[in-house]
Amino acid sequence: MGGFFEEVKGGGGAAIALDEIEISILRSLTVQLLELIGPGVPEDADPLAALFAEGPSEPPSDPALARLFPDAYGSPERAAEEGVDPAELTARSAEFRRYTENDLRTRKREDALAVVRSLDGLTPGGDGAAVLELAGELPLRWLGTLNDLRLTIAARLEITEDEQSAELVRLPDEDPRKPIVMAYHWLTGLQESLIETL
């Protein structure tokens, strides 16, 4: 087992061997994702009030957040191309966002927290690696967070198509974007291996 998820024999789930650097990178990226998503509902909040709380009606201005929380009905530009009234589309998207974004943020936050907690529980052995086993709901939480990390990095790198990410791999080593491009491709491999394993 090295660098990618594999099926756990006899019990289902997935496992991966991670070294200290990989653990540190995954944890750091996930903590940054948590900061980007923002705080969740306070633990002492009234559950009934939280249930009926309305979320924002405007899309986020940050491109990474806009990628994580896109308009449900597409952009006004797309509406015009398809002959749909852009104002109607914007109103539908705002209404949908108002009632779903808070829950979506909460789920993304809980998934990311589960990833951080599972990484915090790892202790590399004498060979410098630790085996992380995911069972129950953890594989899906990891899958969601890996996808969110990739979407966030893609937004920061302005990647909208696969060809663009392939071009970025050929950046010279001295380009300041090179480490995050490599992290993007590594996360892509992790996500693909976890999908195949599941």
CSV table of C-alpha atoms in Angstrom, one decimal:
chain,number,residue,atom,x,y,z
A,1,MET,CA,0.0,0.0,0.0
A,2,GLY,CA,1.7,3.2,-1.1
A,3,GLY,CA,0.2,6.6,-1.7
A,4,PHE,CA,-3.3,5.6,-2.8
A,5,PHE,CA,-6.4,4.1,-1.3
A,6,GLU,CA,-6.8,0.3,-1.4
A,7,GLU,CA,-9.7,-1.9,-0.3
A,8,VAL,CA,-9.5,-3.2,3.3
A,9,LYS,CA,-9.5,-7.0,3.0
A,10,GLY,CA,-12.3,-8.8,4.8
A,11,GLY,CA,-14.1,-5.8,6.2
A,12,GLY,CA,-14.9,-3.3,3.5
A,13,GLY,CA,-13.8,0.3,3.7
A,14,ALA,CA,-10.5,1.8,2.4
A,15,ALA,CA,-7.0,2.1,3.7
A,16,ILE,CA,-4.0,4.3,2.8
A,17,ALA,CA,-0.4,4.6,4.0
A,18,LEU,CA,0.6,8.2,4.6
A,19,ASP,CA,3.9,9.6,5.7
A,20,GLU,CA,4.3,12.6,8.0
A,21,ILE,CA,4.6,15.1,5.1
A,22,GLU,CA,1.5,13.7,3.4
A,23,ILE,CA,-0.4,13.9,6.7
A,24,SER,CA,0.8,17.4,7.3
A,25,ILE,CA,-0.2,18.6,3.8
A,26,LEU,CA,-3.7,17.0,4.0
A,27,ARG,CA,-4.3,18.4,7.4
A,28,SER,CA,-3.1,21.9,6.5
A,29,LEU,CA,-5.2,22.0,3.3
A,30,THR,CA,-8.3,20.7,5.2
A,31,VAL,CA,-7.9,23.3,8.0
A,32,GLN,CA,-7.6,26.0,5.3
A,33,LEU,CA,-10.8,24.6,3.7
A,34,LEU,CA,-12.6,24.8,7.1
A,35,GLU,CA,-11.5,28.5,7.4
A,36,LEU,CA,-12.8,29.2,3.9
A,37,ILE,CA,-16.2,27.5,4.6
A,38,GLY,CA,-16.5,29.5,7.8
A,39,PRO,CA,-17.9,28.7,11.2
A,40,GLY,CA,-20.8,26.4,11.6
A,41,VAL,CA,-23.9,26.8,13.7
A,42,PRO,CA,-22.8,27.4,17.4
A,43,GLU,CA,-23.2,24.2,19.5
A,44,ASP,CA,-25.4,26.0,22.0
A,45,ALA,CA,-27.7,27.4,19.3
A,46,ASP,CA,-31.4,26.7,19.6
A,47,PRO,CA,-32.0,23.6,17.4
A,48,LEU,CA,-35.4,24.8,16.2
A,49,ALA,CA,-34.1,28.3,15.3
A,50,ALA,CA,-31.2,26.7,13.5
A,51,LEU,CA,-33.6,24.5,11.6
A,52,PHE,CA,-35.5,27.5,10.3
A,53,ALA,CA,-32.6,29.9,9.8
A,54,GLU,CA,-32.4,31.3,6.3
A,55,GLY,CA,-29.1,31.4,4.6
A,56,PRO,CA,-27.7,33.9,2.1
A,57,SER,CA,-29.5,34.6,-1.1
A,58,GLU,CA,-26.5,35.9,-3.0
A,59,PRO,CA,-23.7,33.8,-4.4
A,60,PRO,CA,-20.4,34.1,-2.7
A,61,SER,CA,-18.0,36.7,-4.2
A,62,ASP,CA,-14.9,34.5,-3.6
A,63,PRO,CA,-14.4,32.3,-6.7
A,64,ALA,CA,-13.5,29.2,-4.5
A,65,LEU,CA,-16.7,29.5,-2.4
A,66,ALA,CA,-18.7,30.1,-5.6
A,67,ARG,CA,-17.3,26.8,-6.9
A,68,LEU,CA,-18.2,25.0,-3.6
A,69,PHE,CA,-21.7,26.6,-3.5
A,70,PRO,CA,-22.7,27.2,-7.1
A,71,ASP,CA,-26.0,28.6,-8.2
A,72,ALA,CA,-28.5,25.7,-8.5
A,73,TYR,CA,-30.0,27.0,-11.8
A,74,GLY,CA,-26.9,28.2,-13.6
A,75,SER,CA,-25.7,31.6,-14.4
A,76,PRO,CA,-27.8,34.5,-15.9
A,77,GLU,CA,-25.5,34.3,-19.0
A,78,ARG,CA,-26.4,30.7,-19.5
A,79,ALA,CA,-30.1,31.5,-19.1
A,80,ALA,CA,-29.8,34.1,-21.9
A,81,GLU,CA,-28.2,31.5,-24.1
A,82,GLU,CA,-31.0,29.0,-23.4
A,83,GLY,CA,-33.7,31.6,-23.9
A,84,VAL,CA,-34.8,31.7,-20.2
A,85,ASP,CA,-35.5,34.9,-18.4
A,86,PRO,CA,-32.3,35.7,-16.4
A,87,ALA,CA,-34.2,37.5,-13.7
A,88,GLU,CA,-36.4,34.5,-13.1
A,89,LEU,CA,-33.4,32.2,-13.0
A,90,THR,CA,-31.6,34.5,-10.5
A,91,ALA,CA,-34.7,34.6,-8.3
A,92,ARG,CA,-35.0,30.8,-8.4
A,93,SER,CA,-31.3,30.4,-7.5
A,94,ALA,CA,-31.6,32.9,-4.7
A,95,GLU,CA,-34.6,31.1,-3.2
A,96,PHE,CA,-32.9,27.7,-3.4
A,97,ARG,CA,-29.6,29.1,-1.9
A,98,ARG,CA,-31.5,30.7,1.0
A,99,TYR,CA,-32.9,27.3,2.1
A,100,THR,CA,-30.0,25.0,1.3
A,101,GLU,CA,-26.6,26.7,1.7
A,102,ASN,CA,-26.5,26.6,5.5
A,103,ASP,CA,-27.1,22.9,5.5
A,104,LEU,CA,-24.6,22.4,2.7
A,105,ARG,CA,-22.0,24.4,4.6
A,106,THR,CA,-22.6,22.4,7.7
A,107,ARG,CA,-22.2,19.1,5.9
A,108,LYS,CA,-19.0,20.2,4.2
A,109,ARG,CA,-17.7,21.5,7.6
A,110,GLU,CA,-18.5,18.2,9.3
A,111,ASP,CA,-16.9,16.2,6.5
A,112,ALA,CA,-13.7,18.3,6.8
A,113,LEU,CA,-13.6,18.0,10.6
A,114,ALA,CA,-13.9,14.2,10.3
A,115,VAL,CA,-10.9,14.2,7.9
A,116,VAL,CA,-8.9,16.4,10.3
A,117,ARG,CA,-9.8,14.2,13.3
A,118,SER,CA,-8.9,11.0,11.4
A,119,LEU,CA,-5.5,12.5,10.5
A,120,ASP,CA,-4.9,13.7,14.1
A,121,GLY,CA,-5.3,10.1,15.2
A,122,LEU,CA,-2.4,8.8,13.0
A,123,THR,CA,1.0,8.0,14.4
A,124,PRO,CA,3.7,7.2,11.9
A,125,GLY,CA,5.6,4.0,12.7
A,126,GLY,CA,9.3,3.3,12.4
A,127,ASP,CA,9.1,3.4,8.6
A,128,GLY,CA,7.7,6.9,8.8
A,129,ALA,CA,4.3,5.9,7.6
A,130,ALA,CA,0.9,5.4,9.2
A,131,VAL,CA,-2.0,3.4,7.9
A,132,LEU,CA,-5.3,5.2,7.8
A,133,GLU,CA,-8.3,2.9,7.7
A,134,LEU,CA,-11.7,4.3,6.7
A,135,ALA,CA,-14.9,2.5,7.5
A,136,GLY,CA,-18.5,3.3,8.0
A,137,GLU,CA,-19.3,6.9,6.9
A,138,LEU,CA,-15.7,8.0,6.8
A,139,PRO,CA,-14.9,7.0,3.2
A,140,LEU,CA,-17.8,9.2,2.0
A,141,ARG,CA,-16.7,12.1,4.2
A,142,TRP,CA,-13.2,11.8,2.9
A,143,LEU,CA,-14.5,11.7,-0.7
A,144,GLY,CA,-16.5,14.9,-0.2
A,145,THR,CA,-13.6,16.7,1.4
A,146,LEU,CA,-11.1,15.6,-1.3
A,147,ASN,CA,-13.6,16.9,-3.9
A,148,ASP,CA,-14.0,20.2,-2.0
A,149,LEU,CA,-10.2,20.6,-1.8
A,150,ARG,CA,-9.8,20.0,-5.5
A,151,LEU,CA,-12.6,22.4,-6.4
A,152,THR,CA,-11.0,25.1,-4.1
A,153,ILE,CA,-7.6,24.7,-5.6
A,154,ALA,CA,-9.0,24.6,-9.1
A,155,ALA,CA,-10.7,27.9,-8.5
A,156,ARG,CA,-7.5,29.4,-7.1
A,157,LEU,CA,-5.5,28.2,-10.1
A,158,GLU,CA,-8.4,29.2,-12.5
A,159,ILE,CA,-8.7,25.7,-13.8
A,160,THR,CA,-12.0,25.1,-15.6
A,161,GLU,CA,-11.1,22.2,-17.8
A,162,ASP,CA,-8.8,19.1,-17.5
A,163,GLU,CA,-6.5,20.3,-20.3
A,164,GLN,CA,-5.6,23.4,-18.2
A,165,SER,CA,-4.5,21.3,-15.2
A,166,ALA,CA,-2.3,19.2,-17.6
A,167,GLU,CA,-0.7,22.3,-18.9
A,168,LEU,CA,0.1,23.5,-15.4
A,169,VAL,CA,2.0,20.4,-14.6
A,170,ARG,CA,4.6,21.6,-17.1
A,171,LEU,CA,5.3,24.8,-15.1
A,172,PRO,CA,8.9,25.3,-14.3
A,173,ASP,CA,9.9,24.3,-10.8
A,174,GLU,CA,10.6,27.9,-9.8
A,175,ASP,CA,7.0,29.0,-10.6
A,176,PRO,CA,5.3,29.8,-7.2
A,177,ARG,CA,2.1,27.9,-8.4
A,178,LYS,CA,4.0,24.6,-8.9
A,179,PRO,CA,3.6,23.2,-5.3
A,180,ILE,CA,-0.2,23.8,-5.3
A,181,VAL,CA,-0.5,22.3,-8.8
A,182,MET,CA,1.3,19.2,-7.6
A,183,ALA,CA,-1.0,19.1,-4.6
A,184,TYR,CA,-4.0,19.4,-6.9
A,185,HIS,CA,-2.8,16.4,-9.0
A,186,TRP,CA,-2.0,14.4,-5.9
A,187,LEU,CA,-5.5,15.0,-4.5
A,188,THR,CA,-7.0,14.0,-7.8
A,189,GLY,CA,-5.1,10.7,-7.6
A,190,LEU,CA,-6.3,10.2,-4.0
A,191,GLN,CA,-9.9,10.9,-4.9
A,192,GLU,CA,-9.8,8.6,-8.0
A,193,SER,CA,-8.3,5.7,-5.9
A,194,LEU,CA,-10.9,6.2,-3.2
A,195,ILE,CA,-13.7,6.1,-5.8
A,196,GLU,CA,-12.3,2.9,-7.3
A,197,THR,CA,-11.9,1.3,-3.9
A,198,LEU,CA,-15.5,2.1,-2.9
